[in-house]
Short mmCIF file of N, CA and C in Angstrom, two decimals:
data_model
loop_
_atom_site.label_atom_id
_atom_site.label_comp_id
_atom_site.label_asym_id
_atom_site.label_seq_id
_atom_site.Cartn_x
_atom_site.Cartn_y
_atom_site.Cartn_z
N UNK A 17 56.69 -15.13 -28.52
CA UNK A 17 55.78 -15.54 -27.46
C UNK A 17 54.95 -14.33 -27.02
N UNK A 18 53.62 -14.48 -27.02
CA UNK A 18 52.73 -13.38 -26.64
C UNK A 18 52.66 -13.19 -25.14
N UNK A 19 51.98 -12.12 -24.73
CA UNK A 19 51.84 -11.81 -23.30
C UNK A 19 51.15 -12.94 -22.54
N UNK A 20 50.12 -13.55 -23.16
CA UNK A 20 49.40 -14.66 -22.56
C UNK A 20 50.38 -15.78 -22.20
N UNK A 21 51.21 -16.17 -23.17
CA UNK A 21 52.18 -17.25 -22.95
C UNK A 21 53.24 -16.88 -21.91
N UNK A 22 53.73 -15.65 -21.98
CA UNK A 22 54.74 -15.19 -21.00
C UNK A 22 54.15 -15.20 -19.60
N UNK A 23 52.91 -14.75 -19.48
CA UNK A 23 52.23 -14.69 -18.19
C UNK A 23 52.09 -16.09 -17.60
N UNK A 24 51.65 -17.04 -18.41
CA UNK A 24 51.49 -18.41 -17.94
C UNK A 24 52.84 -19.01 -17.55
N UNK A 25 53.84 -18.78 -18.38
CA UNK A 25 55.18 -19.32 -18.09
C UNK A 25 55.71 -18.78 -16.77
N UNK A 26 55.55 -17.48 -16.54
CA UNK A 26 56.03 -16.87 -15.29
C UNK A 26 55.28 -17.43 -14.09
N UNK A 27 53.95 -17.58 -14.21
CA UNK A 27 53.15 -18.11 -13.11
C UNK A 27 53.54 -19.55 -12.79
N UNK A 28 53.76 -20.37 -13.82
CA UNK A 28 54.15 -21.76 -13.64
C UNK A 28 55.50 -21.83 -12.92
N UNK A 29 56.45 -21.00 -13.33
CA UNK A 29 57.78 -21.01 -12.70
C UNK A 29 57.68 -20.66 -11.21
N UNK A 30 56.86 -19.69 -10.88
CA UNK A 30 56.67 -19.29 -9.47
C UNK A 30 56.08 -20.46 -8.67
N UNK A 31 55.06 -21.10 -9.23
CA UNK A 31 54.43 -22.23 -8.50
C UNK A 31 55.38 -23.41 -8.36
N UNK A 32 56.21 -23.65 -9.35
CA UNK A 32 57.18 -24.76 -9.27
C UNK A 32 58.19 -24.51 -8.15
N UNK A 33 58.45 -23.24 -7.84
CA UNK A 33 59.37 -22.89 -6.74
C UNK A 33 58.65 -22.82 -5.39
N UNK A 34 57.36 -23.18 -5.36
CA UNK A 34 56.62 -23.14 -4.10
C UNK A 34 55.97 -21.80 -3.82
N UNK A 35 55.91 -20.94 -4.84
CA UNK A 35 55.33 -19.61 -4.66
C UNK A 35 53.82 -19.59 -4.81
N UNK A 36 53.25 -18.42 -4.50
CA UNK A 36 51.81 -18.20 -4.56
C UNK A 36 51.52 -17.13 -5.61
N UNK A 37 50.46 -17.36 -6.40
CA UNK A 37 50.10 -16.42 -7.47
C UNK A 37 48.67 -15.90 -7.28
N UNK A 38 48.39 -14.78 -7.92
CA UNK A 38 47.03 -14.26 -8.09
C UNK A 38 46.74 -14.39 -9.57
N UNK A 39 45.57 -14.98 -9.91
CA UNK A 39 45.30 -15.23 -11.32
C UNK A 39 43.81 -15.23 -11.63
N UNK A 40 43.46 -14.92 -12.88
CA UNK A 40 42.05 -14.97 -13.29
C UNK A 40 41.64 -16.42 -13.54
N UNK A 41 40.43 -16.77 -13.10
CA UNK A 41 39.94 -18.13 -13.30
C UNK A 41 38.67 -18.10 -14.14
N UNK A 42 37.99 -19.23 -14.19
CA UNK A 42 36.72 -19.33 -14.89
C UNK A 42 35.58 -18.70 -14.08
N UNK A 43 35.89 -18.24 -12.87
CA UNK A 43 34.91 -17.54 -12.02
C UNK A 43 35.52 -16.22 -11.59
N UNK A 44 35.84 -16.08 -10.32
CA UNK A 44 36.45 -14.85 -9.79
C UNK A 44 37.97 -14.97 -9.85
N UNK A 45 38.70 -13.90 -9.50
CA UNK A 45 40.15 -13.99 -9.40
C UNK A 45 40.50 -14.93 -8.25
N UNK A 46 41.59 -15.68 -8.41
CA UNK A 46 41.96 -16.66 -7.40
C UNK A 46 43.37 -16.48 -6.89
N UNK A 47 43.58 -17.01 -5.70
CA UNK A 47 44.92 -17.15 -5.14
C UNK A 47 45.28 -18.60 -5.39
N UNK A 48 46.45 -18.84 -5.97
CA UNK A 48 46.79 -20.20 -6.34
C UNK A 48 48.20 -20.60 -5.98
N UNK A 49 48.40 -21.91 -5.95
CA UNK A 49 49.72 -22.49 -5.72
C UNK A 49 49.65 -23.95 -6.13
N UNK A 50 50.77 -24.62 -6.03
CA UNK A 50 50.86 -26.06 -6.30
C UNK A 50 50.05 -26.80 -5.24
N UNK A 51 49.00 -27.48 -5.66
CA UNK A 51 48.10 -28.17 -4.73
C UNK A 51 48.74 -29.41 -4.10
N UNK A 52 49.94 -29.77 -4.54
CA UNK A 52 50.62 -30.92 -3.96
C UNK A 52 51.70 -30.50 -2.95
N UNK A 53 51.89 -29.19 -2.77
CA UNK A 53 52.96 -28.66 -1.92
C UNK A 53 52.38 -28.11 -0.61
N UNK A 54 52.55 -28.85 0.51
CA UNK A 54 51.96 -28.41 1.78
C UNK A 54 52.45 -27.03 2.25
N UNK A 55 53.72 -26.70 2.00
CA UNK A 55 54.25 -25.40 2.42
C UNK A 55 53.58 -24.27 1.64
N UNK A 56 53.40 -24.47 0.33
CA UNK A 56 52.74 -23.46 -0.50
C UNK A 56 51.28 -23.30 -0.07
N UNK A 57 50.60 -24.40 0.21
CA UNK A 57 49.21 -24.34 0.67
C UNK A 57 49.13 -23.58 1.99
N UNK A 58 50.07 -23.81 2.89
CA UNK A 58 50.10 -23.10 4.18
C UNK A 58 50.25 -21.59 3.96
N UNK A 59 51.05 -21.20 2.97
CA UNK A 59 51.22 -19.77 2.65
C UNK A 59 49.88 -19.16 2.23
N UNK A 60 49.09 -19.90 1.43
CA UNK A 60 47.80 -19.39 0.97
C UNK A 60 46.87 -19.15 2.16
N UNK A 61 46.81 -20.12 3.08
CA UNK A 61 45.98 -19.94 4.28
C UNK A 61 46.43 -18.68 5.04
N UNK A 62 47.74 -18.50 5.18
CA UNK A 62 48.26 -17.33 5.92
C UNK A 62 47.90 -16.03 5.20
N UNK A 63 48.05 -16.00 3.88
CA UNK A 63 47.74 -14.79 3.11
C UNK A 63 46.27 -14.41 3.25
N UNK A 64 45.40 -15.41 3.26
CA UNK A 64 43.95 -15.16 3.36
C UNK A 64 43.49 -14.93 4.80
N UNK A 65 44.37 -15.15 5.78
CA UNK A 65 43.99 -15.09 7.20
C UNK A 65 42.85 -16.09 7.44
N UNK A 66 43.03 -17.29 6.92
CA UNK A 66 41.97 -18.31 6.96
C UNK A 66 42.44 -19.52 7.76
N UNK A 67 41.53 -20.10 8.53
CA UNK A 67 41.85 -21.31 9.28
C UNK A 67 42.16 -22.44 8.30
N UNK A 68 43.18 -23.23 8.62
CA UNK A 68 43.50 -24.31 7.69
C UNK A 68 42.58 -25.51 7.83
N UNK A 69 41.56 -25.40 8.70
CA UNK A 69 40.57 -26.47 8.78
C UNK A 69 39.52 -26.33 7.67
N UNK A 70 39.53 -25.17 6.99
CA UNK A 70 38.60 -24.95 5.87
C UNK A 70 39.31 -25.35 4.59
N UNK A 71 38.80 -26.38 3.92
CA UNK A 71 39.42 -26.87 2.69
C UNK A 71 39.30 -25.84 1.57
N UNK A 72 40.18 -25.93 0.58
CA UNK A 72 40.15 -25.02 -0.57
C UNK A 72 39.92 -25.82 -1.85
N UNK A 73 39.44 -25.11 -2.86
CA UNK A 73 39.16 -25.69 -4.17
C UNK A 73 40.46 -25.85 -4.97
N UNK A 74 40.49 -26.89 -5.82
CA UNK A 74 41.60 -27.10 -6.76
C UNK A 74 41.05 -27.05 -8.18
N UNK A 75 41.84 -26.48 -9.08
CA UNK A 75 41.51 -26.49 -10.50
C UNK A 75 42.39 -27.49 -11.23
N UNK A 76 41.81 -28.15 -12.22
CA UNK A 76 42.55 -29.01 -13.14
C UNK A 76 42.09 -28.68 -14.55
N UNK A 77 42.89 -29.09 -15.52
CA UNK A 77 42.60 -28.77 -16.92
C UNK A 77 41.76 -29.82 -17.63
N UNK A 78 41.60 -31.01 -17.03
CA UNK A 78 40.91 -32.07 -17.76
C UNK A 78 40.35 -33.13 -16.81
N UNK A 79 39.44 -33.92 -17.33
CA UNK A 79 38.89 -35.03 -16.56
C UNK A 79 39.99 -36.04 -16.24
N UNK A 80 40.91 -36.24 -17.18
CA UNK A 80 42.01 -37.18 -16.96
C UNK A 80 42.86 -36.74 -15.76
N UNK A 81 43.14 -35.46 -15.65
CA UNK A 81 43.94 -34.97 -14.52
C UNK A 81 43.16 -35.10 -13.21
N UNK A 82 41.87 -34.91 -13.25
CA UNK A 82 41.03 -35.07 -12.06
C UNK A 82 41.22 -36.46 -11.46
N UNK A 83 41.30 -37.47 -12.31
CA UNK A 83 41.44 -38.85 -11.84
C UNK A 83 42.77 -39.10 -11.13
N UNK A 84 43.73 -38.24 -11.32
CA UNK A 84 45.01 -38.39 -10.62
C UNK A 84 44.88 -38.05 -9.14
N UNK A 85 43.85 -37.27 -8.80
CA UNK A 85 43.71 -36.76 -7.43
C UNK A 85 42.53 -37.31 -6.65
N UNK A 86 41.69 -38.11 -7.29
CA UNK A 86 40.55 -38.72 -6.60
C UNK A 86 40.55 -40.20 -6.96
N UNK A 87 40.57 -41.05 -5.91
CA UNK A 87 40.69 -42.50 -6.13
C UNK A 87 39.55 -43.08 -6.96
N UNK A 88 38.32 -42.83 -6.57
CA UNK A 88 37.17 -43.39 -7.29
C UNK A 88 36.17 -42.29 -7.58
N UNK A 89 36.23 -41.75 -8.78
CA UNK A 89 35.30 -40.69 -9.17
C UNK A 89 33.95 -41.34 -9.50
N UNK A 90 32.87 -40.96 -8.77
CA UNK A 90 31.57 -41.57 -9.09
C UNK A 90 31.09 -41.16 -10.48
N UNK A 91 30.36 -42.05 -11.13
CA UNK A 91 29.89 -41.78 -12.49
C UNK A 91 29.10 -40.48 -12.60
N UNK A 92 28.33 -40.16 -11.56
CA UNK A 92 27.52 -38.94 -11.61
C UNK A 92 28.42 -37.70 -11.75
N UNK A 93 29.64 -37.76 -11.25
CA UNK A 93 30.56 -36.61 -11.37
C UNK A 93 30.85 -36.29 -12.83
N UNK A 94 31.04 -37.33 -13.65
CA UNK A 94 31.32 -37.10 -15.07
C UNK A 94 30.13 -36.43 -15.74
N UNK A 95 28.91 -36.86 -15.36
CA UNK A 95 27.71 -36.24 -15.92
C UNK A 95 27.60 -34.77 -15.52
N UNK A 96 27.85 -34.49 -14.24
CA UNK A 96 27.77 -33.11 -13.74
C UNK A 96 28.78 -32.23 -14.48
N UNK A 97 30.01 -32.70 -14.60
CA UNK A 97 31.07 -31.92 -15.25
C UNK A 97 30.74 -31.70 -16.73
N UNK A 98 30.29 -32.76 -17.40
CA UNK A 98 30.01 -32.67 -18.82
C UNK A 98 28.81 -31.77 -19.14
N UNK A 99 27.78 -31.82 -18.32
CA UNK A 99 26.54 -31.10 -18.61
C UNK A 99 26.50 -29.68 -18.03
N UNK A 100 27.48 -29.31 -17.22
CA UNK A 100 27.47 -28.00 -16.59
C UNK A 100 27.55 -26.89 -17.64
N UNK A 101 26.68 -25.91 -17.51
CA UNK A 101 26.69 -24.77 -18.43
C UNK A 101 27.44 -23.60 -17.82
N UNK A 102 27.79 -23.70 -16.56
CA UNK A 102 28.63 -22.71 -15.89
C UNK A 102 29.56 -23.45 -14.93
N UNK A 103 30.61 -22.78 -14.44
CA UNK A 103 31.58 -23.49 -13.61
C UNK A 103 30.94 -24.17 -12.39
N UNK A 104 31.28 -25.44 -12.22
CA UNK A 104 30.77 -26.20 -11.09
C UNK A 104 31.93 -26.95 -10.43
N UNK A 105 32.01 -26.81 -9.11
CA UNK A 105 33.02 -27.49 -8.32
C UNK A 105 32.36 -28.71 -7.69
N UNK A 106 33.04 -29.84 -7.78
CA UNK A 106 32.50 -31.06 -7.17
C UNK A 106 33.36 -31.46 -5.98
N UNK A 107 32.71 -31.77 -4.87
CA UNK A 107 33.42 -32.27 -3.70
C UNK A 107 33.35 -33.78 -3.75
N UNK A 108 34.53 -34.40 -3.75
CA UNK A 108 34.63 -35.84 -3.92
C UNK A 108 35.41 -36.47 -2.78
N UNK A 109 35.01 -37.67 -2.38
CA UNK A 109 35.72 -38.42 -1.34
C UNK A 109 36.95 -39.09 -1.94
N UNK A 110 37.88 -39.48 -1.07
CA UNK A 110 39.01 -40.28 -1.50
C UNK A 110 40.09 -39.51 -2.23
N UNK A 111 40.40 -38.30 -1.75
CA UNK A 111 41.47 -37.51 -2.37
C UNK A 111 42.81 -38.20 -2.21
N UNK A 112 43.69 -38.05 -3.19
CA UNK A 112 45.04 -38.58 -3.10
C UNK A 112 46.00 -37.70 -3.89
N UNK A 113 47.28 -37.82 -3.55
CA UNK A 113 48.35 -37.09 -4.26
C UNK A 113 48.24 -35.57 -4.12
N UNK A 114 47.58 -35.09 -3.06
CA UNK A 114 47.45 -33.65 -2.82
C UNK A 114 48.03 -33.33 -1.44
N UNK A 115 48.34 -32.06 -1.20
CA UNK A 115 48.84 -31.64 0.10
C UNK A 115 47.78 -31.96 1.16
N UNK A 116 48.15 -32.63 2.25
CA UNK A 116 47.17 -33.01 3.28
C UNK A 116 46.43 -31.81 3.88
N UNK A 117 47.11 -30.66 3.99
CA UNK A 117 46.48 -29.49 4.59
C UNK A 117 45.49 -28.80 3.65
N UNK A 118 45.32 -29.34 2.47
CA UNK A 118 44.36 -28.81 1.49
C UNK A 118 43.01 -29.50 1.62
N UNK A 119 43.01 -30.69 2.18
CA UNK A 119 41.82 -31.53 2.21
C UNK A 119 40.91 -31.21 3.39
N UNK A 120 39.64 -31.57 3.24
CA UNK A 120 38.70 -31.46 4.35
C UNK A 120 39.05 -32.54 5.37
N UNK A 121 38.53 -32.41 6.57
CA UNK A 121 38.84 -33.36 7.63
C UNK A 121 38.45 -34.79 7.27
N UNK A 122 37.42 -34.95 6.43
CA UNK A 122 36.97 -36.29 6.04
C UNK A 122 37.73 -36.86 4.85
N UNK A 123 38.78 -36.15 4.40
CA UNK A 123 39.60 -36.64 3.29
C UNK A 123 39.03 -36.33 1.92
N UNK A 124 38.00 -35.50 1.87
CA UNK A 124 37.42 -35.12 0.57
C UNK A 124 38.16 -33.90 0.01
N UNK A 125 37.93 -33.65 -1.27
CA UNK A 125 38.55 -32.51 -1.94
C UNK A 125 37.54 -31.87 -2.89
N UNK A 126 37.63 -30.56 -3.01
CA UNK A 126 36.79 -29.81 -3.95
C UNK A 126 37.60 -29.58 -5.22
N UNK A 127 37.09 -30.10 -6.36
CA UNK A 127 37.82 -30.02 -7.62
C UNK A 127 36.93 -29.40 -8.70
N UNK A 128 37.57 -28.65 -9.61
CA UNK A 128 36.83 -28.10 -10.75
C UNK A 128 37.68 -28.24 -12.00
N UNK A 129 37.07 -28.72 -13.07
CA UNK A 129 37.74 -28.75 -14.37
C UNK A 129 37.43 -27.41 -15.02
N UNK A 130 38.46 -26.61 -15.28
CA UNK A 130 38.26 -25.29 -15.85
C UNK A 130 38.36 -25.33 -17.38
N UNK A 131 37.45 -24.64 -18.02
CA UNK A 131 37.46 -24.58 -19.49
C UNK A 131 37.84 -23.18 -19.98
N UNK A 132 37.90 -22.22 -19.06
CA UNK A 132 38.27 -20.84 -19.41
C UNK A 132 39.72 -20.86 -19.93
N UNK A 133 40.02 -20.17 -21.03
CA UNK A 133 41.33 -20.31 -21.68
C UNK A 133 42.55 -20.07 -20.78
N UNK A 134 42.57 -19.00 -19.99
CA UNK A 134 43.78 -18.72 -19.21
C UNK A 134 44.01 -19.78 -18.13
N UNK A 135 43.01 -20.00 -17.28
CA UNK A 135 43.21 -20.95 -16.18
C UNK A 135 43.38 -22.38 -16.69
N UNK A 136 42.74 -22.72 -17.80
CA UNK A 136 42.91 -24.05 -18.38
C UNK A 136 44.35 -24.25 -18.84
N UNK A 137 44.89 -23.27 -19.55
CA UNK A 137 46.28 -23.37 -20.03
C UNK A 137 47.27 -23.36 -18.88
N UNK A 138 46.97 -22.59 -17.84
CA UNK A 138 47.83 -22.54 -16.65
C UNK A 138 47.90 -23.93 -16.03
N UNK A 139 46.76 -24.57 -15.84
CA UNK A 139 46.72 -25.93 -15.28
C UNK A 139 47.40 -26.93 -16.20
N UNK A 140 47.14 -26.81 -17.50
CA UNK A 140 47.72 -27.73 -18.47
C UNK A 140 49.25 -27.64 -18.45
N UNK A 141 49.76 -26.43 -18.47
CA UNK A 141 51.22 -26.26 -18.52
C UNK A 141 51.89 -26.58 -17.19
N UNK A 142 51.15 -26.40 -16.10
CA UNK A 142 51.72 -26.74 -14.78
C UNK A 142 51.74 -28.25 -14.57
N UNK A 143 50.82 -28.95 -15.22
CA UNK A 143 50.74 -30.41 -15.18
C UNK A 143 50.39 -30.96 -13.79
N UNK A 144 49.77 -30.13 -12.96
CA UNK A 144 49.32 -30.54 -11.63
C UNK A 144 48.08 -29.74 -11.30
N UNK A 145 47.39 -30.18 -10.23
CA UNK A 145 46.26 -29.40 -9.72
C UNK A 145 46.79 -28.10 -9.12
N UNK A 146 45.99 -27.04 -9.26
CA UNK A 146 46.36 -25.72 -8.73
C UNK A 146 45.27 -25.29 -7.74
N UNK A 147 45.70 -24.82 -6.57
CA UNK A 147 44.75 -24.27 -5.61
C UNK A 147 44.05 -23.09 -6.26
N UNK A 148 42.75 -22.99 -6.01
CA UNK A 148 41.97 -21.87 -6.53
C UNK A 148 41.00 -21.41 -5.45
N UNK A 149 41.49 -20.55 -4.59
CA UNK A 149 40.63 -19.98 -3.56
C UNK A 149 40.43 -18.51 -3.91
N UNK A 150 39.26 -17.98 -3.63
CA UNK A 150 38.95 -16.61 -4.06
C UNK A 150 39.97 -15.61 -3.52
N UNK A 151 40.27 -14.62 -4.35
CA UNK A 151 41.27 -13.59 -4.02
C UNK A 151 40.63 -12.57 -3.07
N UNK A 152 40.63 -12.93 -1.79
CA UNK A 152 40.10 -12.03 -0.77
C UNK A 152 40.64 -12.47 0.58
N UNK A 153 40.60 -11.53 1.54
CA UNK A 153 40.89 -11.87 2.92
C UNK A 153 39.66 -12.63 3.42
N UNK A 154 39.85 -13.67 4.19
CA UNK A 154 38.74 -14.49 4.66
C UNK A 154 37.64 -13.61 5.27
N UNK A 155 36.40 -13.85 4.84
CA UNK A 155 35.27 -13.08 5.35
C UNK A 155 34.89 -11.89 4.50
N UNK A 156 35.75 -11.48 3.58
CA UNK A 156 35.48 -10.35 2.69
C UNK A 156 34.94 -10.88 1.36
N UNK A 157 34.30 -10.01 0.55
CA UNK A 157 33.77 -10.49 -0.73
C UNK A 157 34.89 -10.91 -1.69
N UNK A 158 34.63 -11.91 -2.55
CA UNK A 158 35.64 -12.32 -3.53
C UNK A 158 35.87 -11.22 -4.57
N UNK A 159 37.06 -11.21 -5.16
CA UNK A 159 37.41 -10.22 -6.18
C UNK A 159 36.92 -10.69 -7.54
N UNK A 160 35.87 -10.06 -8.03
CA UNK A 160 35.32 -10.39 -9.36
C UNK A 160 36.32 -10.07 -10.46
N UNK A 161 36.96 -8.92 -10.32
CA UNK A 161 37.91 -8.42 -11.31
C UNK A 161 39.19 -8.02 -10.61
N UNK A 162 40.24 -7.85 -11.40
CA UNK A 162 41.54 -7.47 -10.86
C UNK A 162 41.44 -6.21 -9.98
N UNK A 163 40.68 -5.23 -10.43
CA UNK A 163 40.58 -3.96 -9.69
C UNK A 163 39.94 -4.11 -8.31
N UNK A 164 39.28 -5.25 -8.06
CA UNK A 164 38.63 -5.50 -6.77
C UNK A 164 39.56 -6.15 -5.74
N UNK A 165 40.77 -6.49 -6.14
CA UNK A 165 41.69 -7.22 -5.24
C UNK A 165 42.25 -6.28 -4.18
N UNK A 166 42.21 -6.72 -2.94
CA UNK A 166 42.74 -5.97 -1.80
C UNK A 166 44.24 -5.76 -2.00
N UNK A 167 44.72 -4.51 -1.82
CA UNK A 167 46.16 -4.24 -1.98
C UNK A 167 47.04 -5.13 -1.10
N UNK A 168 46.55 -5.53 0.05
CA UNK A 168 47.32 -6.42 0.93
C UNK A 168 47.64 -7.73 0.22
N UNK A 169 46.68 -8.25 -0.54
CA UNK A 169 46.91 -9.50 -1.28
C UNK A 169 47.93 -9.31 -2.39
N UNK A 170 47.83 -8.17 -3.09
CA UNK A 170 48.76 -7.89 -4.19
C UNK A 170 50.20 -7.90 -3.68
N UNK A 171 50.40 -7.41 -2.45
CA UNK A 171 51.75 -7.37 -1.86
C UNK A 171 52.18 -8.73 -1.31
N UNK A 172 51.22 -9.56 -0.90
CA UNK A 172 51.54 -10.80 -0.18
C UNK A 172 51.95 -11.96 -1.09
N UNK A 173 51.49 -11.94 -2.35
CA UNK A 173 51.78 -13.07 -3.24
C UNK A 173 53.12 -12.89 -3.96
N UNK A 174 53.58 -13.96 -4.61
CA UNK A 174 54.87 -13.93 -5.30
C UNK A 174 54.76 -13.49 -6.76
N UNK A 175 53.55 -13.63 -7.34
CA UNK A 175 53.36 -13.22 -8.73
C UNK A 175 51.90 -12.88 -8.95
N UNK A 176 51.67 -11.77 -9.67
CA UNK A 176 50.30 -11.37 -10.04
C UNK A 176 50.22 -11.45 -11.56
N UNK A 177 49.33 -12.31 -12.05
CA UNK A 177 49.19 -12.47 -13.50
C UNK A 177 48.73 -11.17 -14.15
N UNK A 178 49.19 -10.95 -15.38
CA UNK A 178 48.85 -9.72 -16.10
C UNK A 178 47.63 -9.91 -17.00
N UNK A 179 47.28 -11.14 -17.32
CA UNK A 179 46.14 -11.41 -18.20
C UNK A 179 44.82 -11.02 -17.55
N UNK A 180 43.92 -10.50 -18.37
CA UNK A 180 42.55 -10.15 -17.98
C UNK A 180 42.45 -9.09 -16.89
N UNK A 181 43.49 -8.29 -16.70
CA UNK A 181 43.44 -7.24 -15.68
C UNK A 181 42.46 -6.12 -16.03
N UNK A 182 42.22 -5.90 -17.33
CA UNK A 182 41.36 -4.78 -17.75
C UNK A 182 39.88 -5.09 -17.63
N UNK A 183 39.53 -6.34 -17.42
CA UNK A 183 38.12 -6.71 -17.35
C UNK A 183 37.38 -5.96 -16.25
N UNK A 184 36.12 -5.66 -16.55
CA UNK A 184 35.26 -5.03 -15.55
C UNK A 184 33.85 -5.56 -15.79
N UNK A 185 33.64 -6.80 -15.40
CA UNK A 185 32.33 -7.41 -15.59
C UNK A 185 32.04 -8.32 -14.41
N UNK A 186 30.76 -8.61 -14.18
CA UNK A 186 30.43 -9.45 -13.03
C UNK A 186 30.90 -10.89 -13.22
N UNK A 187 31.51 -11.43 -12.19
CA UNK A 187 31.90 -12.84 -12.14
C UNK A 187 31.40 -13.35 -10.80
N UNK A 188 30.99 -14.59 -10.76
CA UNK A 188 30.52 -15.16 -9.50
C UNK A 188 31.26 -16.45 -9.22
N UNK A 189 31.37 -16.79 -7.93
CA UNK A 189 32.00 -18.07 -7.59
C UNK A 189 31.23 -19.24 -8.21
N UNK A 190 31.88 -20.38 -8.29
CA UNK A 190 31.25 -21.56 -8.89
C UNK A 190 30.16 -22.13 -8.00
N UNK A 191 29.30 -22.92 -8.63
CA UNK A 191 28.38 -23.75 -7.86
C UNK A 191 29.24 -24.82 -7.22
N UNK A 192 28.82 -25.31 -6.04
CA UNK A 192 29.54 -26.40 -5.39
C UNK A 192 28.55 -27.52 -5.10
N UNK A 193 28.90 -28.70 -5.57
CA UNK A 193 28.05 -29.88 -5.40
C UNK A 193 28.87 -30.98 -4.74
N UNK A 194 28.32 -31.53 -3.66
CA UNK A 194 28.97 -32.64 -2.96
C UNK A 194 28.45 -33.95 -3.55
N UNK A 195 29.34 -34.81 -4.02
CA UNK A 195 28.96 -36.10 -4.61
C UNK A 195 29.55 -37.21 -3.75
N UNK A 196 28.68 -38.05 -3.24
CA UNK A 196 29.13 -39.16 -2.39
C UNK A 196 29.23 -40.45 -3.22
N UNK A 197 30.09 -41.37 -2.80
CA UNK A 197 30.24 -42.63 -3.54
C UNK A 197 28.94 -43.41 -3.70
N UNK A 198 27.99 -43.24 -2.77
CA UNK A 198 26.72 -43.97 -2.85
C UNK A 198 25.73 -43.32 -3.82
N UNK A 199 26.16 -42.26 -4.50
CA UNK A 199 25.32 -41.59 -5.47
C UNK A 199 24.55 -40.40 -4.91
N UNK A 200 24.67 -40.17 -3.61
CA UNK A 200 23.99 -39.04 -2.97
C UNK A 200 24.58 -37.73 -3.48
N UNK A 201 23.72 -36.77 -3.80
CA UNK A 201 24.13 -35.46 -4.33
C UNK A 201 23.60 -34.38 -3.39
N UNK A 202 24.46 -33.45 -3.00
CA UNK A 202 24.05 -32.35 -2.13
C UNK A 202 24.59 -31.05 -2.72
N UNK A 203 23.71 -30.06 -2.91
CA UNK A 203 24.13 -28.75 -3.42
C UNK A 203 24.61 -27.93 -2.22
N UNK A 204 25.87 -27.53 -2.24
CA UNK A 204 26.46 -26.75 -1.15
C UNK A 204 26.32 -25.25 -1.43
N UNK A 205 26.60 -24.84 -2.66
CA UNK A 205 26.47 -23.42 -3.05
C UNK A 205 25.84 -23.36 -4.42
N UNK A 206 24.74 -22.61 -4.53
CA UNK A 206 24.01 -22.49 -5.82
C UNK A 206 24.63 -21.42 -6.68
#
C-alpha cells in the first residue's frame, strides 16, 4: 500500500471516529469531518472560531452520492456540474441526511463533486459527504498550500494528511452558485 492509500485510510478512520482532518482538496486545503455527524461538525466550527450560523461546504465523490443528500436536484445543477471547467460549489435546497448544524437556516446545503484524485478517493472510500471548509481561522485568508496553514489549526485537528504537502502553487476557492428549484441561478462567489 502506497503513501496515498495509507493517508486516505488513516483520514477515513479518524473521520469514522468523529475526528477532524486537514486535507488537500480540488481547491485550497480544507478542514474536514463526517458531514452527517453533528458533534464533528461542531468541532470544525470551534476550530475555525466560526459562528455555526454560517453553513459549510460538503464534498462528495460523485453525482450519485450528491443525490443522497439533496431531495430534488434541479436539472440545471447537473449541467453546471458536468460543464464546469474548474471546481464549482452548488447551493441546493432540500438538504437531507446531513448534520443539521451544517445547513443554512433555510435548509439549503453547499455541495461540490470533487474530481481531484486525493479528495475524490477520500470521499469515495469514506462513502459519505465530507465537510470541506477552508483551512483557516475565520476571517483569515484560506490556505492555498500546506505551508500556509496556521500552526493553531495543525494542533487543533485529529489528523493532518501527508499527501500534497510539498506543493507550492496558487489555488483558489471554488466558484459558488445558488440554484433554486424554480430554475433561478445566482452567482455567490466568482
